[in-house]
Coordinates of C-alpha atoms (C1' of nucleotides) in Angstrom, one line a residue:
Chain U
M1 CA 22.3 -21.7 -40.4
S2 CA 20.2 -23.6 -40.0
G3 CA 17.3 -24.4 -37.1
A4 CA 19.5 -27.1 -36.0
E5 CA 22.3 -24.8 -35.2
K6 CA 20.3 -22.1 -33.5
G7 CA 18.5 -24.7 -31.4
L8 CA 15.6 -25.0 -32.5
N9 CA 12.9 -27.6 -32.8
A10 CA 10.7 -29.1 -35.7
A11 CA 7.9 -26.7 -34.8
Q12 CA 9.3 -23.8 -33.9
L13 CA 11.5 -23.7 -36.5
R14 CA 8.2 -23.8 -38.4
A15 CA 6.7 -20.8 -36.8
V16 CA 10.4 -18.9 -36.8
T17 CA 10.0 -19.0 -40.9
H18 CA 6.6 -19.1 -41.5
D19 CA 5.9 -16.7 -44.0
Q20 CA 2.4 -17.5 -45.5
G21 CA 0.6 -14.7 -43.9
P22 CA -0.8 -14.4 -39.9
L23 CA 0.4 -17.0 -37.4
L24 CA -0.6 -17.5 -34.0
V25 CA 1.6 -19.3 -32.3
V26 CA 0.8 -20.9 -29.2
A27 CA 3.1 -21.8 -27.0
G28 CA 3.5 -24.0 -23.4
P29 CA 5.8 -23.2 -20.6
G30 CA 8.9 -24.0 -21.3
T31 CA 8.5 -24.7 -24.9
G32 CA 10.9 -21.7 -26.0
K33 CA 8.3 -19.0 -27.3
T34 CA 11.4 -16.4 -26.1
R35 CA 13.5 -18.2 -28.7
V36 CA 11.0 -18.7 -31.2
L37 CA 10.2 -14.8 -30.7
T38 CA 13.9 -13.2 -31.0
H39 CA 14.6 -15.5 -33.8
R40 CA 11.7 -14.5 -36.0
I41 CA 12.0 -11.4 -35.7
F42 CA 15.0 -11.9 -36.7
H43 CA 14.7 -14.2 -39.5
I44 CA 12.1 -11.0 -40.6
I45 CA 14.9 -8.7 -40.6
Q46 CA 17.7 -11.1 -41.6
D47 CA 15.8 -13.5 -43.9
R48 CA 13.4 -10.9 -45.7
G49 CA 14.9 -7.6 -45.7
V50 CA 12.7 -5.8 -44.0
A51 CA 14.0 -2.9 -43.1
P52 CA 14.1 -3.2 -38.3
E53 CA 12.5 0.3 -37.7
R54 CA 8.7 -1.6 -39.8
V55 CA 9.5 -4.5 -37.3
L56 CA 7.0 -3.2 -34.2
A57 CA 6.8 -6.4 -31.1
I58 CA 4.8 -5.5 -28.3
T59 CA 5.1 -7.3 -25.1
F60 CA 3.4 -6.5 -21.3
T61 CA 6.3 -4.9 -20.0
N62 CA 8.7 -3.2 -20.4
Q63 CA 11.2 -5.6 -18.4
A64 CA 10.7 -7.9 -20.9
A65 CA 11.2 -5.5 -24.3
R66 CA 14.1 -4.8 -22.8
E67 CA 15.7 -8.8 -22.7
I68 CA 13.9 -9.4 -26.3
A69 CA 15.8 -6.2 -27.5
A70 CA 19.1 -7.7 -26.1
R71 CA 19.1 -10.6 -27.1
V72 CA 17.6 -9.3 -31.4
S73 CA 20.6 -7.2 -30.9
T74 CA 23.0 -10.1 -30.5
L75 CA 21.3 -12.0 -33.4
L76 CA 21.4 -8.9 -34.9
G77 CA 25.1 -7.7 -34.2
Q78 CA 25.1 -3.8 -33.6
K79 CA 22.2 -2.7 -36.4
V80 CA 22.5 0.5 -36.1
H81 CA 18.3 1.0 -36.0
G82 CA 16.5 -1.6 -34.5
P83 CA 13.5 -3.4 -34.5
V84 CA 10.4 -1.4 -32.4
I85 CA 10.0 -3.2 -29.2
G86 CA 7.7 -2.2 -26.2
T87 CA 4.8 -1.9 -24.9
F88 CA 1.1 -1.3 -25.6
H89 CA 1.5 2.2 -24.5
A90 CA 5.4 2.9 -25.1
W91 CA 3.9 3.1 -28.7
A92 CA 1.0 4.5 -28.2
L93 CA 2.3 7.1 -26.6
S94 CA 5.2 8.3 -29.8
F95 CA 2.5 6.7 -32.0
L96 CA 1.1 10.2 -31.0
R97 CA 3.7 12.3 -30.6
R98 CA 5.0 11.2 -33.9
N99 CA 1.5 12.5 -35.0
L100 CA -0.3 14.6 -33.4
G101 CA 3.0 16.9 -32.3
E102 CA 2.4 19.3 -30.6
A103 CA -1.2 18.3 -29.9
A104 CA 0.3 15.5 -28.0
R105 CA -1.4 16.1 -24.2
L106 CA 1.1 15.0 -21.4
P107 CA 0.7 11.8 -20.7
I108 CA 0.5 10.9 -16.4
D109 CA 1.7 8.2 -13.8
E110 CA -1.1 6.7 -12.0
R111 CA -0.7 8.2 -9.0
E112 CA -1.1 11.5 -10.7
A113 CA -4.3 10.1 -12.0
S114 CA -5.8 8.9 -9.2
A115 CA -5.4 12.3 -8.1
L116 CA -7.3 13.7 -10.6
V117 CA -10.2 11.5 -9.7
S118 CA -10.0 11.9 -5.8
R119 CA -11.1 16.1 -7.3
A120 CA -13.6 15.0 -9.5
M121 CA -15.6 12.3 -6.8
D122 CA -15.2 15.3 -4.3
E123 CA -17.2 17.0 -8.1
A124 CA -19.7 13.7 -8.1
G125 CA -20.6 13.4 -3.8
I126 CA -18.6 10.6 -3.7
P127 CA -17.0 9.0 -0.6
L128 CA -13.4 9.8 -0.8
K129 CA -13.4 6.1 0.4
D130 CA -14.7 4.2 -2.6
L131 CA -11.4 6.0 -4.1
R132 CA -9.9 2.2 -5.8
A133 CA -13.2 1.2 -6.9
T134 CA -13.9 5.0 -8.8
R135 CA -10.4 4.6 -10.6
E136 CA -10.9 1.6 -11.1
A137 CA -14.4 2.0 -12.6
V138 CA -13.4 5.0 -14.5
S139 CA -10.9 3.1 -16.4
R140 CA -13.7 0.6 -17.2
I141 CA -15.7 2.6 -18.2
K142 CA -13.6 5.0 -20.4
L143 CA -11.6 1.1 -22.5
A144 CA -15.0 -0.5 -22.4
G145 CA -17.7 2.6 -22.3
P146 CA -20.4 2.4 -19.4
C147 CA -22.9 -0.4 -17.8
P148 CA -26.3 -0.2 -17.4
E149 CA -25.3 -0.9 -13.4
D150 CA -23.5 1.9 -13.2
G151 CA -24.9 5.1 -11.2
D152 CA -25.7 8.6 -11.8
R153 CA -22.8 9.8 -9.8
L154 CA -20.4 7.2 -10.4
L155 CA -20.9 9.1 -14.7
F156 CA -21.0 12.7 -13.5
C157 CA -17.4 11.3 -11.3
F158 CA -16.3 10.3 -15.1
S159 CA -16.7 13.1 -17.4
A160 CA -15.8 16.1 -14.0
Y161 CA -12.6 13.6 -14.6
Q162 CA -12.4 13.6 -18.2
G163 CA -13.6 17.5 -17.9
L164 CA -10.1 17.8 -15.8
L165 CA -7.4 16.1 -18.6
S166 CA -8.8 17.3 -21.4
R167 CA -8.3 21.2 -19.0
H168 CA -5.2 20.1 -17.9
G169 CA -3.7 18.0 -21.7
L170 CA -2.8 15.5 -20.3
W171 CA -3.7 11.7 -20.7
D172 CA -3.4 9.0 -18.5
F173 CA -2.8 5.8 -19.6
D174 CA -5.8 5.2 -20.9
D175 CA -6.7 7.4 -22.7
L176 CA -3.3 6.5 -24.8
L177 CA -4.6 3.2 -26.2
V178 CA -7.6 4.3 -27.2
E179 CA -6.1 8.0 -28.8
A180 CA -4.2 5.7 -30.7
L181 CA -7.0 3.4 -31.9
R182 CA -9.5 6.4 -32.8
L183 CA -5.6 7.9 -34.3
L184 CA -5.6 4.2 -36.2
R185 CA -8.8 4.4 -37.1
E186 CA -10.2 7.6 -38.3
D187 CA -6.6 7.0 -41.1
P188 CA -6.3 3.5 -41.6
G189 CA -2.6 3.8 -43.4
R190 CA -1.2 5.1 -40.6
G191 CA 1.7 4.0 -38.9
R192 CA 1.7 0.6 -40.0
P193 CA 4.0 -1.4 -39.3
H194 CA 5.4 -4.1 -41.9
A195 CA 5.3 -7.2 -39.7
L196 CA 3.6 -7.1 -36.2
L197 CA 4.3 -9.5 -33.4
V198 CA 2.3 -10.5 -30.0
D199 CA 3.4 -11.4 -27.1
E200 CA 2.2 -13.5 -23.7
F201 CA -1.6 -12.3 -26.3
Q202 CA -3.7 -14.3 -23.6
D203 CA -3.1 -11.5 -21.2
V204 CA -4.6 -8.2 -23.5
N205 CA -8.1 -7.0 -23.3
R206 CA -10.2 -6.0 -25.5
I207 CA -8.6 -2.6 -26.5
Q208 CA -5.6 -3.8 -26.9
Y209 CA -7.1 -6.6 -29.2
E210 CA -8.8 -4.1 -31.6
L211 CA -5.5 -1.8 -31.2
V212 CA -4.0 -5.2 -32.3
R213 CA -6.3 -4.9 -35.4
A214 CA -5.5 -1.4 -36.5
I215 CA -1.6 -1.7 -36.5
A216 CA -1.9 -4.7 -38.2
P217 CA -0.2 -4.8 -41.5
S218 CA -2.3 -5.4 -44.8
T219 CA 1.1 -7.3 -45.6
G220 CA -0.6 -10.0 -43.5
E221 CA 2.5 -10.0 -41.0
V222 CA 0.8 -10.7 -37.5
T223 CA 2.4 -12.9 -35.2
V224 CA 0.9 -13.2 -31.9
I225 CA 1.4 -15.5 -30.0
G226 CA 0.2 -17.1 -26.3
D227 CA -0.5 -19.3 -24.0
P228 CA -4.6 -20.1 -22.3
H229 CA -3.6 -21.5 -19.8
Q230 CA -1.5 -19.0 -19.1
S231 CA -3.8 -16.1 -18.6
I232 CA -4.0 -15.0 -14.9
Y233 CA -5.0 -11.3 -15.5
G234 CA -9.1 -11.1 -15.8
F235 CA -9.4 -8.8 -13.0
R236 CA -8.0 -6.4 -15.9
G237 CA -9.6 -7.1 -18.6
A238 CA -7.4 -9.8 -20.5
S239 CA -9.5 -13.0 -21.1
P240 CA -7.8 -15.8 -23.4
E241 CA -11.0 -15.6 -25.3
F242 CA -9.1 -13.0 -27.6
L243 CA -6.7 -16.1 -28.8
G244 CA -9.9 -17.9 -29.9
C245 CA -10.8 -13.7 -31.7
F246 CA -7.7 -13.7 -33.3
A247 CA -8.1 -17.5 -35.4
R248 CA -11.3 -15.9 -36.5
D249 CA -10.6 -12.4 -37.2
F250 CA -7.6 -13.4 -38.8
P251 CA -9.0 -17.0 -40.7
Q252 CA -6.1 -17.5 -42.8
A253 CA -4.1 -17.4 -39.6
T254 CA -2.0 -20.7 -39.7
V255 CA -1.6 -22.3 -35.8
I256 CA 1.5 -23.5 -34.6
R257 CA 1.7 -25.1 -31.1
L258 CA 4.5 -26.3 -29.1
K259 CA 4.7 -29.1 -26.9
T260 CA 7.7 -30.4 -26.1
A261 CA 8.6 -28.4 -23.0
Y262 CA 12.3 -28.1 -22.3
R263 CA 11.4 -26.5 -18.4
S264 CA 9.2 -29.0 -16.1
P265 CA 9.6 -32.6 -16.1
Q266 CA 7.3 -35.0 -16.8
R267 CA 5.1 -34.8 -13.5
F268 CA 5.8 -31.7 -12.5
L269 CA 3.8 -30.9 -16.3
D270 CA 1.4 -33.4 -16.3
A271 CA 0.6 -32.5 -12.2
A272 CA -0.3 -29.0 -13.8
T273 CA -2.0 -29.5 -16.9
R274 CA -4.3 -31.5 -15.0
V275 CA -5.3 -29.3 -12.3
I276 CA -6.3 -27.3 -15.5
G277 CA -7.7 -30.2 -17.0
A278 CA -5.7 -29.4 -20.1
E279 CA -4.2 -32.0 -22.6
G280 CA -0.4 -33.0 -21.9
L281 CA 3.1 -31.5 -23.4
A282 CA 5.5 -33.3 -23.4
S283 CA 9.0 -33.2 -21.4
A284 CA 12.5 -33.0 -22.9
R285 CA 13.7 -33.4 -19.4
G286 CA 12.9 -36.6 -18.6
E287 CA 10.6 -37.5 -15.5
G288 CA 11.7 -36.3 -13.0
P289 CA 11.3 -36.3 -9.2
R290 CA 7.4 -36.3 -7.5
I291 CA 6.7 -33.1 -6.1
L292 CA 6.5 -33.3 -2.3
A293 CA 2.9 -31.4 -1.0
R294 CA 3.1 -30.7 3.4
G295 CA 0.9 -29.3 5.6
F296 CA 1.9 -27.1 8.8
S297 CA 0.2 -26.4 11.3
C298 CA 0.0 -22.8 11.1
P299 CA 2.5 -20.7 8.5
E300 CA 5.0 -19.6 10.7
E301 CA 5.5 -23.5 10.7
E302 CA 5.3 -23.7 6.7
A303 CA 8.4 -21.4 6.8
A304 CA 10.3 -22.3 9.1
W305 CA 9.9 -25.7 7.2
I306 CA 11.1 -23.7 3.7
A307 CA 13.2 -22.6 5.0
R308 CA 15.0 -25.0 6.6
R309 CA 14.9 -27.1 3.1
V310 CA 16.5 -23.9 1.4
D311 CA 19.0 -25.2 3.9
E312 CA 19.4 -28.0 2.8
L313 CA 19.0 -27.7 -0.7
V314 CA 22.3 -25.2 -0.4
G315 CA 24.2 -26.8 1.5
G316 CA 24.2 -29.4 -0.8
V317 CA 24.8 -32.9 1.1
S318 CA 21.5 -34.4 0.9
F319 CA 20.6 -33.5 -2.4
E320 CA 21.4 -36.5 -4.8
S321 CA 19.4 -38.7 -2.4
L322 CA 16.7 -36.6 -3.1
N323 CA 16.7 -36.2 -6.7
S324 CA 15.1 -39.9 -6.7
G325 CA 14.5 -38.7 -10.8
G326 CA 14.8 -39.3 -14.3
C327 CA 16.0 -35.6 -14.0
R328 CA 20.1 -34.8 -14.4
S329 CA 21.6 -33.7 -11.1
G330 CA 24.3 -31.1 -10.2
P331 CA 24.5 -28.5 -7.7
L332 CA 21.9 -26.1 -7.8
Q333 CA 22.9 -22.6 -9.1
G334 CA 22.6 -21.7 -5.3
L335 CA 20.0 -19.2 -3.8
S336 CA 19.4 -17.4 -6.9
G337 CA 17.7 -20.8 -8.6
I338 CA 15.3 -21.2 -5.5
A339 CA 11.5 -19.4 -5.5
V340 CA 8.9 -19.5 -3.1
L341 CA 5.7 -18.5 -4.6
Y342 CA 2.4 -17.4 -3.5
R343 CA -1.0 -16.4 -3.5
I344 CA -0.6 -13.1 -2.2
N345 CA 2.0 -10.4 -1.4
A346 CA 1.2 -10.7 2.7
M347 CA 2.6 -13.6 2.9
G348 CA 5.6 -13.1 2.0
E349 CA 5.9 -11.4 5.2
A350 CA 6.2 -14.9 7.1
I351 CA 8.3 -16.9 5.2
S352 CA 10.5 -13.7 5.1
R353 CA 10.7 -13.2 9.0
A354 CA 12.1 -17.0 8.9
F355 CA 14.4 -16.2 6.2
S356 CA 16.3 -14.2 8.2
A357 CA 15.6 -16.3 11.0
R358 CA 18.0 -18.7 9.2
G359 CA 20.2 -15.9 7.6
I360 CA 19.4 -17.0 4.3
P361 CA 19.8 -13.7 2.1
H362 CA 16.3 -13.4 0.0
Q363 CA 14.4 -10.2 -1.5
R364 CA 10.5 -10.1 -2.2
A365 CA 9.5 -8.7 -5.5
D366 CA 6.3 -7.1 -4.0
R367 CA 8.6 -4.3 -4.3
K368 CA 7.0 -0.6 -2.9
D369 CA 6.4 1.4 -5.3
P370 CA 9.6 3.9 -5.0
F371 CA 6.8 7.0 -5.5
E372 CA 5.9 6.7 -2.2
D373 CA 9.5 8.9 -0.9
R374 CA 8.6 12.2 -0.9
D375 CA 11.2 13.5 -2.1
L376 CA 11.3 11.2 -5.3
C377 CA 8.0 11.7 -6.2
L378 CA 8.8 15.8 -5.8
A379 CA 11.1 15.8 -8.2
G380 CA 9.3 13.5 -10.5
R381 CA 6.3 16.1 -10.0
V382 CA 9.7 18.5 -11.3
W383 CA 11.1 16.8 -13.8
D384 CA 7.0 16.3 -15.3
A385 CA 6.8 19.7 -15.2
V386 CA 10.2 21.2 -16.6
R387 CA 9.7 19.0 -20.1
A388 CA 6.0 19.6 -20.0
M389 CA 7.1 23.8 -20.3
H390 CA 7.6 22.6 -24.3
T391 CA 4.5 20.9 -24.6
G392 CA 0.7 21.5 -22.9
G393 CA 0.3 20.5 -19.5
R394 CA 2.1 23.2 -18.0
C395 CA 0.1 25.6 -16.0
Y396 CA -1.6 22.9 -14.2
L397 CA 1.9 21.0 -13.1
V398 CA 2.7 24.9 -12.3
T399 CA -0.3 25.4 -9.7
R400 CA 0.5 21.6 -8.1
L401 CA 4.1 22.3 -7.7
A402 CA 3.9 25.2 -6.0
E403 CA 0.9 24.1 -3.7
E404 CA 3.0 21.5 -2.2
C405 CA 6.5 23.6 -2.2
S406 CA 4.5 25.8 -0.4
L407 CA 5.6 28.8 -3.3
P408 CA 3.7 31.3 -5.2
E409 CA 3.4 29.7 -8.8
P410 CA 5.8 33.3 -10.3
E411 CA 8.7 32.2 -8.0
M412 CA 7.9 28.7 -9.0
E413 CA 7.9 29.7 -13.0
K414 CA 11.2 31.3 -12.1
V415 CA 12.8 28.3 -10.7
L416 CA 11.2 25.8 -13.6
S417 CA 12.6 28.5 -16.6
D418 CA 16.4 28.0 -14.8
L419 CA 16.2 24.5 -15.1
A420 CA 14.1 24.7 -18.4
G421 CA 17.2 24.2 -20.7
L422 CA 18.9 21.3 -19.2
S423 CA 17.7 17.2 -19.4
G424 CA 18.6 13.7 -18.5
R425 CA 20.9 13.2 -15.7
I426 CA 21.7 16.9 -14.7
L427 CA 18.3 17.6 -15.5
F428 CA 17.8 15.1 -12.4
D429 CA 20.9 16.1 -10.3
A430 CA 19.9 20.3 -10.6
I431 CA 16.7 19.3 -9.5
L432 CA 17.3 17.2 -6.4
A433 CA 20.1 20.3 -5.5
R434 CA 17.4 22.6 -6.2
F435 CA 15.0 21.8 -3.9
F436 CA 17.2 20.4 -1.0
L437 CA 16.3 17.0 -1.6
S438 CA 18.0 13.8 -0.6
L439 CA 17.4 10.7 -2.1
P440 CA 17.6 6.6 0.2
L441 CA 20.3 5.0 -1.7
F442 CA 18.7 2.7 -2.5
I443 CA 17.1 4.5 -5.3
Q444 CA 20.0 7.0 -6.0
K445 CA 21.9 3.7 -7.5
A446 CA 18.6 2.9 -9.4
M447 CA 18.4 6.1 -10.3
E448 CA 21.8 5.6 -11.7
K449 CA 21.4 2.5 -13.2
A450 CA 17.8 3.8 -14.7
F451 CA 19.8 6.8 -16.7
E452 CA 22.8 4.5 -17.8
A453 CA 20.6 2.5 -19.4
D454 CA 17.9 5.5 -20.9
P455 CA 20.1 9.4 -20.6
E456 CA 16.9 10.6 -22.3
P457 CA 13.7 9.1 -21.5
V458 CA 10.6 9.9 -23.1
S459 CA 8.0 9.4 -19.1
F460 CA 10.0 10.1 -15.4
S461 CA 8.1 7.5 -14.5
S462 CA 9.2 4.9 -16.7
L463 CA 12.4 5.7 -16.1
V464 CA 12.0 5.4 -12.0
R465 CA 10.7 2.6 -12.9
E466 CA 13.1 0.9 -15.2
G467 CA 16.0 1.5 -12.5
A468 CA 14.2 0.7 -9.7
D469 CA 13.9 -3.3 -10.6
L470 CA 14.9 -4.3 -6.7
F471 CA 14.7 -7.4 -7.7
V472 CA 17.4 -8.6 -9.9
P473 CA 16.9 -11.9 -11.1
G474 CA 20.7 -12.7 -10.6
M475 CA 21.4 -12.1 -7.9
E476 CA 22.7 -14.6 -4.8
A477 CA 19.0 -14.3 -2.9
A478 CA 16.2 -16.7 -2.9
G479 CA 12.9 -15.3 -4.3
L480 CA 9.7 -14.6 -2.8
M481 CA 7.2 -13.6 -4.8
S482 CA 3.7 -14.4 -5.9
M483 CA 2.7 -16.3 -8.6
H484 CA 1.4 -13.6 -10.7
A485 CA 4.8 -11.7 -10.6
A486 CA 6.4 -15.4 -11.4
K487 CA 5.2 -15.8 -14.7
G488 CA 7.6 -16.2 -17.4
L489 CA 10.1 -17.1 -14.4
E490 CA 11.7 -19.5 -14.3
F491 CA 14.0 -22.1 -11.2
P492 CA 15.5 -24.8 -10.3
V493 CA 13.7 -25.5 -7.1
V494 CA 10.1 -24.3 -6.4
F495 CA 8.1 -23.5 -3.1
I496 CA 4.6 -22.6 -4.0
A497 CA 3.4 -21.8 0.4
G498 CA 0.1 -21.1 1.3
C499 CA -2.5 -24.1 -0.3
E500 CA -5.7 -23.6 1.1
N501 CA -9.0 -23.2 0.5
G502 CA -10.0 -20.0 0.1
V503 CA -6.0 -18.7 -0.3
L504 CA -5.6 -20.9 -3.8
P505 CA -8.1 -20.9 -4.8
W506 CA -8.7 -17.5 -3.8
G507 CA -12.0 -16.9 -2.3
D508 CA -14.6 -16.0 -5.1
S509 CA -12.2 -15.3 -7.5
D510 CA -12.7 -17.3 -10.6
P511 CA -11.6 -20.8 -9.9
G512 CA -11.0 -21.8 -13.4
E513 CA -8.6 -18.6 -13.3
E514 CA -7.1 -19.5 -9.8
R515 CA -5.9 -23.3 -11.7
R516 CA -5.2 -21.2 -14.1
L517 CA -2.6 -19.3 -11.5
F518 CA -2.3 -22.6 -9.9
Y519 CA -0.6 -24.2 -13.2
V520 CA 1.6 -20.8 -13.5
G521 CA 3.1 -21.7 -10.2
L522 CA 3.8 -25.2 -10.7
T523 CA 5.1 -25.1 -14.3
R524 CA 7.9 -22.8 -12.7
A525 CA 10.1 -25.7 -11.7
S526 CA 12.7 -27.3 -13.7
R527 CA 14.3 -29.8 -10.8
I528 CA 12.4 -29.7 -7.3
L529 CA 8.9 -28.3 -6.6
H530 CA 7.4 -28.3 -3.1
I531 CA 4.0 -27.2 -2.3
T532 CA 3.1 -26.5 1.7
W533 CA -0.5 -24.9 3.5
A534 CA -0.9 -24.3 6.7
E535 CA -4.4 -25.8 8.8
R536 CA -4.6 -22.3 10.3
R537 CA -3.9 -19.2 8.7
I538 CA -5.2 -16.1 10.1
F539 CA -6.2 -13.6 8.3
H540 CA -7.4 -9.8 8.9
G541 CA -7.2 -11.2 12.4
R542 CA -9.7 -14.0 12.0
T543 CA -8.3 -17.7 12.3
E544 CA -9.4 -19.0 9.4
R545 CA -9.0 -22.6 8.4
G546 CA -10.0 -23.7 5.2
G547 CA -8.2 -26.8 5.1
R548 CA -6.0 -28.1 1.9
S549 CA -6.7 -26.5 -1.0
P550 CA -9.0 -28.8 -3.4
F551 CA -6.7 -28.5 -6.4
L552 CA -4.4 -31.0 -4.4
R553 CA -6.9 -33.3 -5.0
D554 CA -7.0 -33.1 -8.6
I555 CA -2.8 -34.2 -9.4
P556 CA -2.4 -38.2 -9.7
E557 CA -0.6 -40.0 -7.1
G558 CA 1.5 -41.5 -8.9
L559 CA 3.2 -37.6 -9.4
I560 CA 2.7 -36.2 -5.5
T561 CA 3.4 -37.3 -2.6
I562 CA 1.2 -36.1 0.3
E563 CA 1.9 -35.8 3.8
E564 CA -1.0 -34.3 6.3
A565 CA 0.1 -31.5 9.4
R566 CA 1.4 -33.5 12.0
P567 CA -0.9 -32.0 15.4
R568 CA 1.4 -30.4 17.2
P569 CA 0.9 -32.0 21.4
R570 CA 3.0 -29.4 22.4
R571 CA 0.9 -26.8 23.9
R572 CA 3.3 -23.1 24.3
P573 CA 2.8 -22.4 28.1
R574 CA 2.0 -19.1 28.2
Q575 CA 5.1 -17.0 29.3
K576 CA 4.6 -13.8 30.8
G577 CA 8.4 -12.3 29.6
L578 CA 12.0 -13.7 29.9
F579 CA 13.2 -11.8 33.4
G580 CA 9.9 -11.7 34.5
P581 CA 9.5 -12.4 38.8
Chain R
dA1 C1' -6.3 23.3 11.4
dG2 C1' -5.2 19.7 13.7
dC3 C1' -5.8 15.3 16.4
dA4 C1' -8.1 11.5 19.2
dG5 C1' -11.5 7.7 18.3
dA6 C1' -14.3 5.0 15.9
dG7 C1' -15.4 2.3 11.3
dG8 C1' -14.9 -0.2 8.3
dG9 C1' -11.9 -2.7 4.0
dA10 C1' -8.4 -5.3 3.4
dT11 C1' -6.2 -10.2 -4.0
dT12 C1' -3.4 -10.8 -7.6
dT13 C1' -1.4 -5.5 -11.4
dT14 C1' 0.9 -3.3 -15.6
dT15 C1' 1.2 1.5 -17.9
Chain W
dT1 C1' -4.9 -7.1 13.3
dC2 C1' -3.9 -3.2 11.0
dC3 C1' -4.3 1.5 9.0
dC4 C1' -6.4 4.6 5.9
dT5 C1' -11.1 7.9 6.3
dC6 C1' -14.1 10.3 7.9
dT7 C1' -16.0 12.2 11.5
dG8 C1' -16.2 15.4 16.1
dC9 C1' -14.5 18.4 19.0
dT10 C1' -11.3 21.6 20.7

DNA sequence: AGCAGAGGGATTTTT
DNA sequence: TCCCTCTGCT
């Protein structure tokens, strides 16, 4: 099959078929990054004859891993043993298990880790209200070592936490990376794939970068794909600088830039690149309409306008007339093609209310952690304890469980050993029955889906998280989500709400990263892009009047129409009650 | 142990 | 503003 037959442009084709050592693909928004990645995996296996299981592709979320795996297997046409596609953590865990066997510890999820940190804090005399900050600090110390500002209490807490983990034979998420790296460095030949590909490289942090270096095959077959302008996870240690490090540490690396964008029309692209002060990308979608930015006096009016506008767009009556640019128009794909993006999830509240008031189906992506359900949480603990009957962390889990269920420990042990022969779905159902647990309907459904996709899951929490994707991309509903959550997604119609100074950019956050975040938001839209702000917004009980985001000043006039908020003369008289005297 | 009231903190998020 | 912790009281 030729590149043209696959629908690849010249640069994409070069990236897919590159055969000379390390490759760095710099791929702007909508330039076909995922196509390149999947086709390149296919190329390595099919055309170069590399055994599929010796190809390792790393993504940042399980969701992305599943998507890419699905696309590769479509290309390969049902190969028996596919390439390994997963997150750093998933790969590290299986690597550790493969190499350590019985000595592998039991991985715990974030909830469990926090519980252990709070115990360590207790020992160290740190007030529990600082749990969040301390948990973050502990993670930072583990990944990057202590820094001079770290107090004695914090350091003590850290070692107490490490002690708890080791005493109980447990690993937290960070340990997976740390231990895998240690093992790789002890024995550099071990576990190296024949080809390594890393997606979203702008999101790697230091340890992940080190892992890439350590895993990189001696064949030099390393591909990293990323976009420094979309690096928005600095708060957890990611930095676009690692793209530069890659070029330095792999000096023979070829750099290919994908510059043709197939998603955003030129105007949106130009606006976005101006915000981050980058060089332009060329759109293959024509000039497109201007961005409409509009101010409102308060978030409720802002939300009401967005809802009204969505109604109009889905009704479709006036759609043709609105689409004034060179963009080919046609019916929108309905509500699933519409997204409202914002800086913080709290802002979804007002929007959601306005949509409900108009009867517009919508889904919020900031789903609650399903583990907040007590019964599911307990089921998860039991699951882990049963699975741990074969590994190391058993005593600890039994003790905890016994505590939690107020059962004597021996009795709990008996219950668990009764369940020990079971696995998968059957084990789960048995746990529900034995502990008299009942789950909300949406979790039941999620679990059903999860077991279908993964009948013998490695870890319970990953199973739940995969199953509980309450945000279903194809669903016939408008999407409400943070700009972070929108990364990697695309919608015909995008609203970016709350574009106010202090919100976007947020407080004292790194302005550069805030600009990149806005860039990500702006480049999600393929047809219509609206920006809104509110003159007054109540935050934590305080009325903030940040005014329109300074970022809008960087968008040249020809690309955007800005409509100031109309002051509302009509002051609503205070009304005690509808049926009052 | 359990509750009432004070007080402080309140992004973004994956594994 | 609202929610979670901590404290002190019963």
